[in-house]
Each structure stands twice: as C-alpha cells, then as structure tokens.
Amino acid sequence: MHIAVLVKQVPDSEATVQVKADGSGVEIEDRYTLNFFDSLAVEEALRIKGQGGDVVVTIITLGGQKGVEALRTGLAMGADQAVLLDDPAFAGGDEYATAMVLAAALKGMQVDMILCGKEAFDDSSGVVGPLVAEFLSMPSVTSVVKIQLAPDKGSALIEREIEGGKEVIKVSLPVLLSAQKGLNEARVPPVMGVMKAMRAEIKKLDLAAIGLPATVVGRAGSKEEILRYHRHPQRPAVTMLQGEAADIVRQVVGLLKEEAKVI
Amino acid sequence: MAGAVWVFAEHQEGKIRKTSLELLGKGRQVAGEVGAPLIAMLLGSGVDALAQELTTYADTVYHWDDPAVALYNSEIYCQIIAELAHKEQPQIFLAGATFLARDLFPRLAGRLKTGIAVDCLNLELEEDGLLVARRPLFGGKALADVVCRQGRPQIALVRPNTFSLPDAQGPAHGTVVRLPVGVDPAHVKIQVLEVSRPPKERLDLTEAEVIVTGGRGMKAAENFRLLEELADVLNATVGATRGVVDSGWRPHGDQVGKSGKTVSPKLYFAVGVSGAIHHVMGMDTSKVVVAINKDVQAPIFQYADYGVVGDLFEVLPLLTKEMKQGTGKG
C-alpha cells in the first residue's frame, strides 16, 4: 500500500506578518514550521503503516528550501521517502495551479491513499486537497477525525466532522482524506529520526519530470489573482473597567446596551 | 445575457441555514448590481416547504428533490450541480463557508475549471462585474483582495455572520423549477452511512451571534456551568480555548482558534482567556469583544472593546443576573 502525504511549511502562528505600506505584498518573519494539520496527516499515515502490512509513506511538497524543511520534518517523524516539486515555473501559483502540479506528480506514483491537512495556516483555504482529488478523479473526504481501513484495504470507514456532529462515510480506495484536529496527536520527531532525515535523499521533480506545459502551472495556470493586501482593521482602544465586581458588571452591561448596542 | 447569480441554500433539520439566508440577502444586492437573476440551489428530499420559502428571496429556485440527495454526498452533489452550471453558465456562485461547502465547492471549482475564494469577509463588485473577495491570510494578520481572472462562475464561500440577514420576507415572487436527479452510480464511490448530530438548542459556534468562551482560567470542566448559565440568558453558544480542549474539559468541536473554529459573532465574551495568538486568530473578527480576566496585563485586553478586570467566579454569576434583568428573562 502506498500512502502519499501532502505537506506545507508555513509561518508559525507567532510569526509577525507585516503588510507593505502600498499593499503590494506581505513581509513574513522567518519562523516557519510544518503546518499543524499536515502533521496530523503524516502521523495518520505512520499509524496506518504501524498496523502492519507492506505500507510505504511518501511525503510531498511544492516549493524550494522551505519545502525541504517540511519534508525533513516528515522524514524525521518516520516517513519512508520524500518528493520535492521544484521549478521556477511553479512560482506564484494559486491553489488551482498548485493542485495541478501535485496531481500530475501523484499520477505517476500509484497511490492508494492521499492524506493532507484540512487547511494550511497561511491561507486557511483547504482547497488544494479536494482539487488534487478532483484532478485525479478520486473521491475526497475533508475534515476527517477517524479512519478505519477495511481488512482488504479496498475501502475505509471515515468519520468527518460537521457543525455540531459527525458523518460516517464509506469510501473506496484510492481516496484523498484531509485531517482535522481530533484525528490523532502528532508525534514529536525522535532524535534518531531527525538525524536520519538530515541525511535522507530528497527526490526532486521539475516541470519536465511531471510532464505538464508551463501554461497550466504557477502564475500562468492560476485562476485567482491577489489585487492587494490590507492590514487587519484595528479595534478601538479597550475600555477597561476595574473596581467592585457588582459595579463593573452593571457598567459593562450598560455599555453593551447603550454604546455597543449589541444586547 | 450575462449568467445568473447562484446561491447555495444549505439546510439542516428542516430549516434553511442562517448563513445561506445571509448570502441570499447579499446575492440579491449583487444580482441587482450586475443586472442578473438570483437563483437559489436546493438539494434535498421532502423539502418542498423550503423551496417555497426560498421563492421569497430568489427569482428562481432550482430544486432537486430525490432520496439520492437527502444526505450530502460530495460526488452526487458535485455531479448534478456541475452539469447544470455547464449548461447555464452562472457568473457568480455564493455559499456560506460551512463544512459542507468547504468539502463540495473546491471539487466543483476543479470540475468547472474556475477559481474559488474561501472564508471571505467581504464581497464587492467592480464596474466590469468582477467580484472582489476579501479573505484572511495568516490567521487574519493580513487580508487579501482576490479576483477570479480565469473561469466562471466566480465562486466565493463567505464566513457565517459576515452579512446581515435579508429584510423581512416579502411575498413569494420566485418560481420553483424541479430538476431530476440523474446520477451514474458507477461514479459514486462515497456512501454516507450516518449523520449524527446530537440535538442541541444552540447554534453552532460558526453561526452563533453571541459566544461565551472559557479559557484555562475556568480551572475545571464543571465550572463551565457558569458559562452555560450566562449563555442561556444571552441565547449564546459556549466556546473553549485550545488549553481547555487539550485538558479534556470540552470537546474539540467547541474550540475557537487557529486549530479550531474561526468565529465572527456580534458579541464575544472571553472569560479567563489569556489571549494567546492562536486563540485571537479564531475570534478577532468578532464585532464586539468583552474580556473578563483578573490579570490586568493579560494580552486578551488588547483584542477587546471592554475589559473587565476581576475574578471570573465572582463576576460571572453577577453578570448572568444582571443580563437576566436587562434582557427581561428574569
């Protein structure tokens, strides 16, 4: 069984992000980490491998040096191999163009299951995973909190989170599943794993290797375009209320009613 | 003629979801501006009453009424909606950014070879009919205006509570068009066996207008009773921080924050919440924020409109009592 895990290196939630004064872009502090939901996806692949049988786990990302860091984290956790999709033509792509590249690379890999995070912290869109499945004509289930493979590994029972509840879905393999919090707790890479990952060879695939024309990848292949960036609007200065509890409670209720008019 | 404006009408337990009504309101405005009809898409079984209700908002209601679409199934839904979209070429397609829509619409975008903007916080039209969608990046630390240059329809999934509900329903003016469900079972590899949703009196966090969230300052699971009581009075939904969820005091589904839910209520109470950045990312688009914390230095006060400095165990019962009197529920 071959499981591919799509991963992405993203800014840490503590990293500062500054919008340029002219709105043309953002400056991101150099504090990156493996996307949280992707770490759950890697963990799940390793747990399936741990259940026995002949399972190979391949980690895949698109991007340059930052991508390599994501792959090394996945390898350190215990993945078998890593693939970096890297070509100048891939730059500036939206989710559509990114999914196009990933799908083309996966097409040649004979995968039985694709795992990914439910969304990446940087854009929180959660679009790439299902798009990859669509391009591969494979079913997809997002926001997955439980995966139970059938003994013959031809299908799986999936639990998916929905508002205030869950859905239980039976799906045939190959399938793409996106990991939601609650699926598992990702392991911390062991020291031996980290050392092994540093030496591991990372397979690189460029545009020619995946066999796509330059017109369908990167900026050229994108559907969406960012016109400009904005700062998050600032909240007015806080009104602090201190003193006797009974007094300040009366005050805050009064303010919510008279000033904010929300109750 | 330019294509129509479509709105996906999601429903749950016999009611159109609030977020879909918000989008029908916005859709009406957008349709007016581009001079196109507003069409609601309804899939379900035995939901004729909902189709009728939708005619008060939309010019046309496309209604697929069939047991095959009674439960959401991404492959069936995608197939039948994509077929109609190919035929009718809508220019804009809006939906609430729900679990369903976030599962379905990326696939739909792929099948229709078009773009998609998810979790939008605003929508505006440019003169040429181009839809500008404002969406958060990096957990809301930046916002981006995006447009779909290639492909139609322009698909936008909007965060619930972003737009206000449409005005009180007028008389029904729209027509219901019933469409047959023709699905090739060979192409359906997903089977939904069960949907379990424990009956809840309260709205989901993502749709709630008022949220009361407790942090580690609540000290124990049983103390959330104090928040439940306040929530009862305010018709609010109770949320929790990552620390609370990781301690097992509340279920994962209650988590507000980067690895949990992103919420935009009218009024948000952060009680015993320190204000770690991963929490703020989930609630910073709330309209009005009240923070209750005994530590005057707590970072949460930087993200609040009103800061109550005090012991939550003293403040909460008083607040519940005061609200009861104030809202006439005493």
GROMACS .gro file of N, CA and C in nm, chain A residues 11 13-15 17 19 26 28 36-37 96 119 121-125 127 130-131 133-134 137-143 157 160-172 181-182 220 222-233 235 238-242 245-246 248-250 252-253 255-257 259-260 262-263, chain B residues 17 74-75 98-99 102-103 106-107 110-111 113-116 118 134-135 137-150 189-198 204 242 246 252 255 258-259 261 266-267 269 277 281 284 286-290 296 301 303-309 314-315 318-319 322-323 326:
model
  465
   11PRO      N    1   0.431   2.981   0.799
   11PRO     CA    2   0.478   3.063   0.910
   11PRO      C    3   0.417   3.013   1.042
   13SER      N    4   0.247   3.037   1.404
   13SER     CA    5   0.138   3.130   1.439
   13SER      C    6   0.190   3.253   1.514
   14GLU      N    7   0.310   3.243   1.574
   14GLU     CA    8   0.367   3.357   1.646
   14GLU      C    9   0.444   3.452   1.553
   15ALA      N   10   0.469   3.409   1.431
   15ALA     CA   11   0.550   3.492   1.340
   15ALA      C   12   0.478   3.622   1.308
   17VAL      N   13   0.361   3.922   1.076
   17VAL     CA   14   0.331   3.940   0.934
   17VAL      C   15   0.299   4.088   0.914
   19VAL      N   16   0.200   4.392   0.651
   19VAL     CA   17   0.153   4.425   0.518
   19VAL      C   18   0.232   4.548   0.472
   26VAL      N   19   0.331   4.111   0.153
   26VAL     CA   20   0.347   4.099   0.297
   26VAL      C   21   0.492   4.060   0.328
   28ILE      N   22   0.705   3.850   0.598
   28ILE     CA   23   0.680   3.747   0.700
   28ILE      C   24   0.808   3.718   0.776
   36PHE      N   25   0.028   2.260   1.105
   36PHE     CA   26  -0.026   2.176   1.212
   36PHE      C   27  -0.111   2.059   1.158
   37PHE      N   28  -0.208   2.089   1.070
   37PHE     CA   29  -0.297   1.983   1.021
   37PHE      C   30  -0.221   1.881   0.936
   96TYR      N   31  -0.535   2.635  -0.741
   96TYR     CA   32  -0.567   2.558  -0.862
   96TYR      C   33  -0.439   2.510  -0.931
  119GLU      N   34  -0.649   2.231   0.619
  119GLU     CA   35  -0.616   2.360   0.559
  119GLU      C   36  -0.476   2.398   0.603
  121PHE      N   37  -0.211   2.691   0.740
  121PHE     CA   38  -0.226   2.808   0.824
  121PHE      C   39  -0.212   2.939   0.747
  122ASP      N   40  -0.133   2.941   0.641
  122ASP     CA   41  -0.110   3.068   0.573
  122ASP      C   42  -0.233   3.123   0.501
  123ASP      N   43  -0.303   3.035   0.425
  123ASP     CA   44  -0.421   3.088   0.356
  123ASP      C   45  -0.552   3.029   0.406
  124SER      N   46  -0.545   2.928   0.491
  124SER     CA   47  -0.665   2.867   0.551
  124SER      C   48  -0.774   2.835   0.451
  125SER      N   49  -0.738   2.802   0.328
  125SER     CA   50  -0.846   2.781   0.232
  125SER      C   51  -0.890   2.635   0.222
  127VAL      N   52  -0.839   2.417  -0.002
  127VAL     CA   53  -0.888   2.390  -0.137
  127VAL      C   54  -0.799   2.292  -0.213
  130PRO      N   55  -0.891   1.873  -0.192
  130PRO     CA   56  -1.002   1.826  -0.276
  130PRO      C   57  -0.978   1.851  -0.425
  131LEU      N   58  -0.907   1.959  -0.460
  131LEU     CA   59  -0.878   1.984  -0.602
  131LEU      C   60  -0.787   1.875  -0.659
  133ALA      N   61  -0.773   1.570  -0.559
  133ALA     CA   62  -0.859   1.452  -0.577
  133ALA      C   63  -0.943   1.466  -0.703
  134GLU      N   64  -0.997   1.585  -0.724
  134GLU     CA   65  -1.079   1.609  -0.843
  134GLU      C   66  -0.997   1.586  -0.970
  137SER      N   67  -0.958   1.233  -1.038
  137SER     CA   68  -1.085   1.159  -1.042
  137SER      C   69  -1.096   1.059  -0.929
  138MET      N   70  -1.065   1.106  -0.810
  138MET     CA   71  -1.062   1.019  -0.693
  138MET      C   72  -1.155   1.083  -0.589
  139PRO      N   73  -1.228   1.003  -0.510
  139PRO     CA   74  -1.314   1.067  -0.409
  139PRO      C   75  -1.232   1.138  -0.302
  140SER      N   76  -1.294   1.234  -0.234
  140SER     CA   77  -1.225   1.303  -0.126
  140SER      C   78  -1.322   1.322  -0.010
  141VAL      N   79  -1.267   1.318   0.110
  141VAL     CA   80  -1.345   1.349   0.230
  141VAL      C   81  -1.261   1.445   0.313
  142THR      N   82  -1.319   1.560   0.349
  142THR     CA   83  -1.243   1.659   0.424
  142THR      C   84  -1.281   1.657   0.572
  143SER      N   85  -1.194   1.719   0.652
  143SER     CA   86  -1.221   1.735   0.795
  143SER      C   87  -1.241   1.601   0.865
  157LEU      N   88  -1.376   0.317   0.639
  157LEU     CA   89  -1.485   0.387   0.708
  157LEU      C   90  -1.426   0.515   0.765
  160ARG      N   91  -1.618   1.215   0.972
  160ARG     CA   92  -1.586   1.351   0.930
  160ARG      C   93  -1.660   1.447   1.020
  161GLU      N   94  -1.592   1.551   1.065
  161GLU     CA   95  -1.659   1.649   1.149
  161GLU      C   96  -1.751   1.738   1.066
  162ILE      N   97  -1.870   1.765   1.120
  162ILE     CA   98  -1.958   1.868   1.063
  162ILE      C   99  -2.002   1.956   1.179
  163GLU      N  100  -2.076   2.062   1.151
  163GLU     CA  101  -2.121   2.151   1.258
  163GLU      C  102  -2.201   2.072   1.360
  164GLY      N  103  -2.152   2.067   1.481
  164GLY     CA  104  -2.228   2.005   1.589
  164GLY      C  105  -2.246   1.855   1.577
  165GLY      N  106  -2.164   1.786   1.498
  165GLY     CA  107  -2.182   1.642   1.488
  165GLY      C  108  -2.081   1.578   1.395
  166LYS      N  109  -2.116   1.462   1.343
  166LYS     CA  110  -2.025   1.395   1.251
  166LYS      C  111  -2.100   1.313   1.147
  167GLU      N  112  -2.031   1.285   1.039
  167GLU     CA  113  -2.083   1.197   0.934
  167GLU      C  114  -1.996   1.073   0.931
  168VAL      N  115  -2.060   0.959   0.908
  168VAL     CA  116  -1.985   0.835   0.887
  168VAL      C  117  -1.999   0.799   0.740
  169ILE      N  118  -1.884   0.781   0.676
  169ILE     CA  119  -1.880   0.764   0.531
  169ILE      C  120  -1.801   0.640   0.496
  170LYS      N  121  -1.855   0.562   0.402
  170LYS     CA  122  -1.778   0.450   0.349
  170LYS      C  123  -1.726   0.492   0.212
  171VAL      N  124  -1.599   0.474   0.190
  171VAL     CA  125  -1.542   0.518   0.063
  171VAL      C  126  -1.443   0.414   0.012
  172SER      N  127  -1.442   0.398  -0.121
  172SER     CA  128  -1.348   0.302  -0.178
  172SER      C  129  -1.214   0.371  -0.203
  181LYS      N  130  -0.835   1.838   1.343
  181LYS     CA  131  -0.794   1.815   1.481
  181LYS      C  132  -0.886   1.713   1.544
  182GLY      N  133  -0.829   1.622   1.622
  182GLY     CA  134  -0.909   1.515   1.680
  182GLY      C  135  -0.877   1.380   1.615
  220ALA      N  136   0.082   3.150  -1.444
  220ALA     CA  137   0.013   3.134  -1.573
  220ALA      C  138  -0.109   3.042  -1.559
  222SER      N  139  -0.292   2.998  -1.289
  222SER     CA  140  -0.378   3.035  -1.177
  222SER      C  141  -0.511   3.091  -1.224
  223LYS      N  142  -0.613   3.069  -1.143
  223LYS     CA  143  -0.744   3.126  -1.169
  223LYS      C  144  -0.762   3.255  -1.090
  224GLU      N  145  -0.709   3.253  -0.968
  224GLU     CA  146  -0.728   3.367  -0.878
  224GLU      C  147  -0.605   3.457  -0.881
  225GLU      N  148  -0.631   3.586  -0.861
  225GLU     CA  149  -0.521   3.682  -0.855
  225GLU      C  150  -0.542   3.771  -0.733
  226ILE      N  151  -0.436   3.796  -0.658
  226ILE     CA  152  -0.446   3.887  -0.545
  226ILE      C  153  -0.424   4.029  -0.596
  227LEU      N  154  -0.524   4.115  -0.574
  227LEU     CA  155  -0.512   4.254  -0.620
  227LEU      C  156  -0.427   4.336  -0.524
  228ARG      N  157  -0.455   4.322  -0.394
  228ARG     CA  158  -0.382   4.399  -0.294
  228ARG      C  159  -0.403   4.335  -0.158
  229TYR      N  160  -0.314   4.375  -0.067
  229TYR     CA  161  -0.323   4.327   0.071
  229TYR      C  162  -0.365   4.443   0.162
  230HIS      N  163  -0.429   4.407   0.272
  230HIS     CA  164  -0.468   4.507   0.371
  230HIS      C  165  -0.424   4.459   0.509
  231ARG      N  166  -0.408   4.557   0.597
  231ARG     CA  167  -0.389   4.521   0.738
  231ARG      C  168  -0.524   4.486   0.796
  232HIS      N  169  -0.520   4.405   0.899
  232HIS     CA  170  -0.642   4.376   0.972
  232HIS      C  171  -0.687   4.505   1.039
  233PRO      N  172  -0.814   4.544   1.026
  233PRO     CA  173  -0.856   4.671   1.088
  233PRO      C  174  -0.837   4.669   1.239
  235ARG      N  175  -0.899   4.744   1.624
  235ARG     CA  176  -1.012   4.765   1.714
  235ARG      C  177  -0.986   4.896   1.790
  238VAL      N  178  -0.930   4.970   2.410
  238VAL     CA  179  -1.018   4.900   2.503
  238VAL      C  180  -1.063   4.993   2.615
  239THR      N  181  -1.187   4.977   2.659
  239THR     CA  182  -1.237   5.047   2.778
  239THR      C  183  -1.220   4.953   2.896
  240MET      N  184  -1.129   4.988   2.987
  240MET     CA  185  -1.103   4.898   3.100
  240MET      C  186  -1.193   4.934   3.217
  241LEU      N  187  -1.249   4.832   3.281
  241LEU     CA  188  -1.338   4.852   3.395
  241LEU      C  189  -1.279   4.780   3.516
  242GLN      N  190  -1.251   4.856   3.620
  242GLN     CA  191  -1.191   4.798   3.740
  242GLN      C  192  -1.267   4.847   3.861
  245ALA      N  193  -1.685   4.427   4.181
  245ALA     CA  194  -1.740   4.341   4.077
  245ALA      C  195  -1.882   4.383   4.039
  246ALA      N  196  -1.965   4.409   4.140
  246ALA     CA  197  -2.106   4.443   4.111
  246ALA      C  198  -2.115   4.572   4.028
  248ILE      N  199  -1.876   4.705   3.821
  248ILE     CA  200  -1.825   4.694   3.684
  248ILE      C  201  -1.916   4.606   3.598
  249VAL      N  202  -1.983   4.510   3.659
  249VAL     CA  203  -2.078   4.429   3.584
  249VAL      C  204  -2.193   4.518   3.535
  250ARG      N  205  -2.243   4.604   3.624
  250ARG     CA  206  -2.350   4.697   3.584
  250ARG      C  207  -2.302   4.788   3.471
  252VAL      N  208  -2.060   4.732   3.248
  252VAL     CA  209  -2.036   4.667   3.118
  252VAL      C  210  -2.169   4.633   3.052
  253VAL      N  211  -2.267   4.593   3.128
  253VAL     CA  212  -2.400   4.565   3.069
  253VAL      C  213  -2.457   4.694   3.011
  255LEU      N  214  -2.289   4.951   2.898
  255LEU     CA  215  -2.213   4.986   2.777
  255LEU      C  216  -2.254   4.899   2.658
  256LEU      N  217  -2.276   4.771   2.684
  256LEU     CA  218  -2.315   4.680   2.575
  256LEU      C  219  -2.452   4.721   2.520
  257LYS      N  220  -2.535   4.775   2.609
  257LYS     CA  221  -2.670   4.814   2.568
  257LYS      C  222  -2.670   4.951   2.501
  259GLU      N  223  -2.393   5.179   2.436
  259GLU     CA  224  -2.284   5.221   2.347
  259GLU      C  225  -2.268   5.124   2.230
  260ALA      N  226  -2.247   4.996   2.262
  260ALA     CA  227  -2.222   4.898   2.156
  260ALA      C  228  -2.353   4.854   2.091
  262VAL      N  229  -2.541   4.592   2.136
  262VAL     CA  230  -2.541   4.452   2.090
  262VAL      C  231  -2.631   4.363   2.176
  263ILE      N  232  -2.686   4.417   2.283
  263ILE     CA  233  -2.785   4.337   2.359
  263ILE      C  234  -2.910   4.421   2.382
  280ARG      N  235  -3.028   2.721   0.644
  280ARG     CA  236  -2.929   2.770   0.739
  280ARG      C  237  -2.918   2.922   0.733
  337SER      N  238  -2.064   1.433  -0.156
  337SER     CA  239  -1.986   1.525  -0.239
  337SER      C  240  -1.992   1.486  -0.387
  338GLU      N  241  -1.988   1.356  -0.416
  338GLU     CA  242  -1.981   1.315  -0.557
  338GLU      C  243  -2.112   1.339  -0.629
  361THR      N  244  -1.931   2.668   0.517
  361THR     CA  245  -1.964   2.563   0.614
  361THR      C  246  -1.879   2.439   0.586
  362PHE      N  247  -1.890   2.339   0.673
  362PHE     CA  248  -1.818   2.213   0.650
  362PHE      C  249  -1.859   2.152   0.517
  365ARG      N  250  -1.722   2.368   0.221
  365ARG     CA  251  -1.577   2.358   0.208
  365ARG      C  252  -1.534   2.221   0.159
  366ASP      N  253  -1.624   2.124   0.168
  366ASP     CA  254  -1.598   1.991   0.113
  366ASP      C  255  -1.635   1.987  -0.035
  369PRO      N  256  -1.457   2.320  -0.350
  369PRO     CA  257  -1.327   2.306  -0.417
  369PRO      C  258  -1.335   2.208  -0.534
  370ARG      N  259  -1.408   2.098  -0.515
  370ARG     CA  260  -1.422   1.999  -0.622
  370ARG      C  261  -1.500   2.058  -0.738
  373GLY      N  262  -1.288   2.278  -0.939
  373GLY     CA  263  -1.199   2.200  -1.025
  373GLY      C  264  -1.272   2.148  -1.147
  374ARG      N  265  -1.395   2.100  -1.126
  374ARG     CA  266  -1.469   2.044  -1.237
  374ARG      C  267  -1.510   2.151  -1.338
  376LYS      N  268  -1.339   2.422  -1.383
  376LYS     CA  269  -1.215   2.490  -1.423
  376LYS      C  270  -1.219   2.638  -1.390
  377THR      N  271  -1.254   2.667  -1.263
  377THR     CA  272  -1.261   2.805  -1.221
  377THR      C  273  -1.198   2.822  -1.083
  378GLY      N  274  -1.189   2.946  -1.038
  378GLY     CA  275  -1.126   2.974  -0.909
  378GLY      C  276  -1.226   2.973  -0.796
  379ILE      N  277  -1.175   2.978  -0.674
  379ILE     CA  278  -1.261   2.978  -0.557
  379ILE      C  279  -1.192   3.058  -0.446
  381VAL      N  280  -1.223   3.126  -0.039
  381VAL     CA  281  -1.285   3.064   0.078
  381VAL      C  282  -1.274   3.154   0.200
  397ARG      N  283  -1.269   3.962  -0.022
  397ARG     CA  284  -1.165   3.989   0.078
  397ARG      C  285  -1.154   3.869   0.169
  398ARG      N  286  -1.033   3.815   0.178
  398ARG     CA  287  -1.017   3.696   0.262
  398ARG      C  288  -0.896   3.707   0.354
  400LEU      N  289  -0.558   3.607   0.559
  400LEU     CA  290  -0.437   3.526   0.544
  400LEU      C  291  -0.366   3.524   0.679
  401PHE      N  292  -0.286   3.422   0.702
  401PHE     CA  293  -0.206   3.411   0.824
  401PHE      C  294  -0.293   3.432   0.948
  402GLY      N  295  -0.405   3.363   0.952
  402GLY     CA  296  -0.492   3.372   1.068
  402GLY      C  297  -0.547   3.511   1.091
  403GLY      N  298  -0.561   3.589   0.985
  403GLY     CA  299  -0.619   3.722   0.997
  403GLY      C  300  -0.518   3.833   1.019
  404LYS      N  301  -0.388   3.797   1.020
  404LYS     CA  302  -0.286   3.901   1.037
  404LYS      C  303  -0.280   3.992   0.915
  405ALA      N  304  -0.325   3.940   0.802
  405ALA     CA  305  -0.333   4.021   0.680
  405ALA      C  306  -0.462   3.983   0.608
  406LEU      N  307  -0.509   4.072   0.523
  406LEU     CA  308  -0.626   4.044   0.441
  406LEU      C  309  -0.585   4.062   0.296
  407ALA      N  310  -0.646   3.985   0.208
  407ALA     CA  311  -0.615   3.999   0.066
  407ALA      C  312  -0.743   4.015  -0.013
  408ASP      N  313  -0.739   4.104  -0.112
  408ASP     CA  314  -0.850   4.117  -0.207
  408ASP      C  315  -0.816   4.029  -0.327
  409VAL      N  316  -0.901   3.931  -0.353
  409VAL     CA  317  -0.872   3.841  -0.465
  409VAL      C  318  -0.985   3.846  -0.568
  410VAL      N  319  -0.947   3.826  -0.693
  410VAL     CA  320  -1.046   3.818  -0.800
  410VAL      C  321  -1.018   3.692  -0.881
  411CYS      N  322  -1.122   3.645  -0.947
  411CYS     CA  323  -1.109   3.528  -1.033
  411CYS      C  324  -1.094   3.579  -1.176
  412ARG      N  325  -0.971   3.573  -1.229
  412ARG     CA  326  -0.945   3.627  -1.363
  412ARG      C  327  -0.987   3.528  -1.471
  413GLN      N  328  -0.970   3.401  -1.441
  413GLN     CA  329  -1.000   3.300  -1.544
  413GLN      C  330  -1.102   3.203  -1.490
  452LYS      N  331  -1.835   0.678  -0.544
  452LYS     CA  332  -1.750   0.590  -0.462
  452LYS      C  333  -1.765   0.621  -0.314
  453ILE      N  334  -1.849   0.720  -0.285
  453ILE     CA  335  -1.873   0.759  -0.146
  453ILE      C  336  -2.014   0.721  -0.107
  454GLN      N  337  -2.026   0.666   0.013
  454GLN     CA  338  -2.158   0.630   0.063
  454GLN      C  339  -2.168   0.689   0.204
  455VAL      N  340  -2.265   0.776   0.225
  455VAL     CA  341  -2.282   0.834   0.359
  455VAL      C  342  -2.371   0.740   0.438
  456LEU      N  343  -2.315   0.680   0.543
  456LEU     CA  344  -2.388   0.579   0.619
  456LEU      C  345  -2.473   0.642   0.728
  457GLU      N  346  -2.422   0.750   0.786
  457GLU     CA  347  -2.490   0.802   0.903
  457GLU      C  348  -2.449   0.947   0.925
  458VAL      N  349  -2.547   1.027   0.965
  458VAL     CA  350  -2.516   1.163   1.009
  458VAL      C  351  -2.565   1.173   1.152
  459SER      N  352  -2.476   1.194   1.244
  459SER     CA  353  -2.522   1.206   1.382
  459SER      C  354  -2.496   1.347   1.431
  460ARG      N  355  -2.602   1.405   1.480
  460ARG     CA  356  -2.592   1.541   1.530
  460ARG      C  357  -2.676   1.545   1.656
  461PRO      N  358  -2.613   1.533   1.772
  461PRO     CA  359  -2.691   1.533   1.894
  461PRO      C  360  -2.777   1.659   1.899
  467ASP      N  361  -2.443   2.643   1.612
  467ASP     CA  362  -2.301   2.611   1.607
  467ASP      C  363  -2.220   2.740   1.628
  505ARG      N  364  -0.786   2.635   2.325
  505ARG     CA  365  -0.711   2.513   2.299
  505ARG      C  366  -0.672   2.445   2.430
  509ASP      N  367  -0.758   2.070   2.513
  509ASP     CA  368  -0.649   1.975   2.533
  509ASP      C  369  -0.652   1.915   2.674
  515HIS      N  370  -1.352   1.879   2.118
  515HIS     CA  371  -1.276   1.950   2.013
  515HIS      C  372  -1.363   2.049   1.936
  518GLN      N  373  -1.373   2.424   2.020
  518GLN     CA  374  -1.252   2.507   2.024
  518GLN      C  375  -1.258   2.625   1.925
  521LYS      N  376  -0.691   2.897   1.606
  521LYS     CA  377  -0.621   2.857   1.485
  521LYS      C  378  -0.646   2.710   1.449
  522SER      N  379  -0.635   2.619   1.545
  522SER     CA  380  -0.658   2.479   1.512
  522SER      C  381  -0.802   2.438   1.541
  524LYS      N  382  -1.219   2.650   1.551
  524LYS     CA  383  -1.310   2.722   1.464
  524LYS      C  384  -1.279   2.871   1.460
  529LYS      N  385  -2.161   3.866   1.681
  529LYS     CA  386  -2.189   4.006   1.711
  529LYS      C  387  -2.124   4.043   1.845
  530LEU      N  388  -2.127   3.949   1.937
  530LEU     CA  389  -2.076   3.973   2.073
  530LEU      C  390  -2.000   3.851   2.121
  532PHE      N  391  -1.761   3.696   2.440
  532PHE     CA  392  -1.706   3.705   2.575
  532PHE      C  393  -1.587   3.609   2.586
  540ILE      N  394  -0.200   3.408   2.083
  540ILE     CA  395  -0.225   3.448   1.945
  540ILE      C  396  -0.310   3.344   1.870
  544MET      N  397  -0.661   3.449   1.672
  544MET     CA  398  -0.684   3.426   1.530
  544MET      C  399  -0.822   3.371   1.501
  547ASP      N  400  -1.091   3.724   1.621
  547ASP     CA  401  -1.060   3.866   1.607
  547ASP      C  402  -1.155   3.939   1.512
  549SER      N  403  -1.477   3.915   1.553
  549SER     CA  404  -1.599   3.937   1.631
  549SER      C  405  -1.626   4.087   1.634
  550LYS      N  406  -1.756   4.125   1.630
  550LYS     CA  407  -1.785   4.268   1.624
  550LYS      C  408  -1.750   4.337   1.757
  551VAL      N  409  -1.801   4.285   1.868
  551VAL     CA  410  -1.773   4.345   1.999
  551VAL      C  411  -1.718   4.236   2.091
  552VAL      N  412  -1.605   4.267   2.156
  552VAL     CA  413  -1.540   4.168   2.242
  552VAL      C  414  -1.535   4.218   2.385
  553VAL      N  415  -1.580   4.134   2.479
  553VAL     CA  416  -1.569   4.163   2.621
  553VAL      C  417  -1.473   4.060   2.681
  559VAL      N  418  -0.469   4.221   3.487
  559VAL     CA  419  -0.486   4.340   3.405
  559VAL      C  420  -0.387   4.343   3.287
  564PHE      N  421  -0.683   4.164   2.663
  564PHE     CA  422  -0.739   4.300   2.671
  564PHE      C  423  -0.702   4.385   2.549
  566TYR      N  424  -0.723   4.287   2.257
  566TYR     CA  425  -0.814   4.249   2.148
  566TYR      C  426  -0.959   4.268   2.187
  567ALA      N  427  -0.981   4.342   2.298
  567ALA     CA  428  -1.117   4.358   2.350
  567ALA      C  429  -1.165   4.501   2.333
  568ASP      N  430  -1.298   4.518   2.332
  568ASP     CA  431  -1.357   4.651   2.337
  568ASP      C  432  -1.379   4.691   2.482
  569TYR      N  433  -1.420   4.592   2.562
  569TYR     CA  434  -1.444   4.618   2.703
  569TYR      C  435  -1.365   4.517   2.786
  570GLY      N  436  -1.287   4.568   2.880
  570GLY     CA  437  -1.206   4.481   2.964
  570GLY      C  438  -1.256   4.484   3.107
  571VAL      N  439  -1.301   4.371   3.155
  571VAL     CA  440  -1.348   4.362   3.293
  571VAL      C  441  -1.237   4.297   3.376
  572VAL      N  442  -1.180   4.374   3.467
  572VAL     CA  443  -1.072   4.319   3.550
  572VAL      C  444  -1.133   4.268   3.678
  577GLU      N  445  -1.649   3.549   4.063
  577GLU     CA  446  -1.733   3.649   4.125
  577GLU      C  447  -1.815   3.722   4.017
  578VAL      N  448  -1.747   3.750   3.905
  578VAL     CA  449  -1.809   3.833   3.800
  578VAL      C  450  -1.919   3.758   3.725
  581LEU      N  451  -2.277   3.740   3.876
  581LEU     CA  452  -2.334   3.875   3.878
  581LEU      C  453  -2.375   3.917   3.737
  582LEU      N  454  -2.290   3.883   3.641
  582LEU     CA  455  -2.317   3.920   3.502
  582LEU      C  456  -2.444   3.848   3.452
  585GLU      N  457  -2.741   4.017   3.610
  585GLU     CA  458  -2.765   4.150   3.552
  585GLU      C  459  -2.825   4.139   3.411
  586MET      N  460  -2.773   4.043   3.334
  586MET     CA  461  -2.823   4.023   3.197
  586MET      C  462  -2.968   3.975   3.202
  589GLY      N  463  -3.163   4.265   3.264
  589GLY     CA  464  -3.152   4.356   3.150
  589GLY      C  465  -3.227   4.309   3.027
   0.00000   0.00000   0.00000
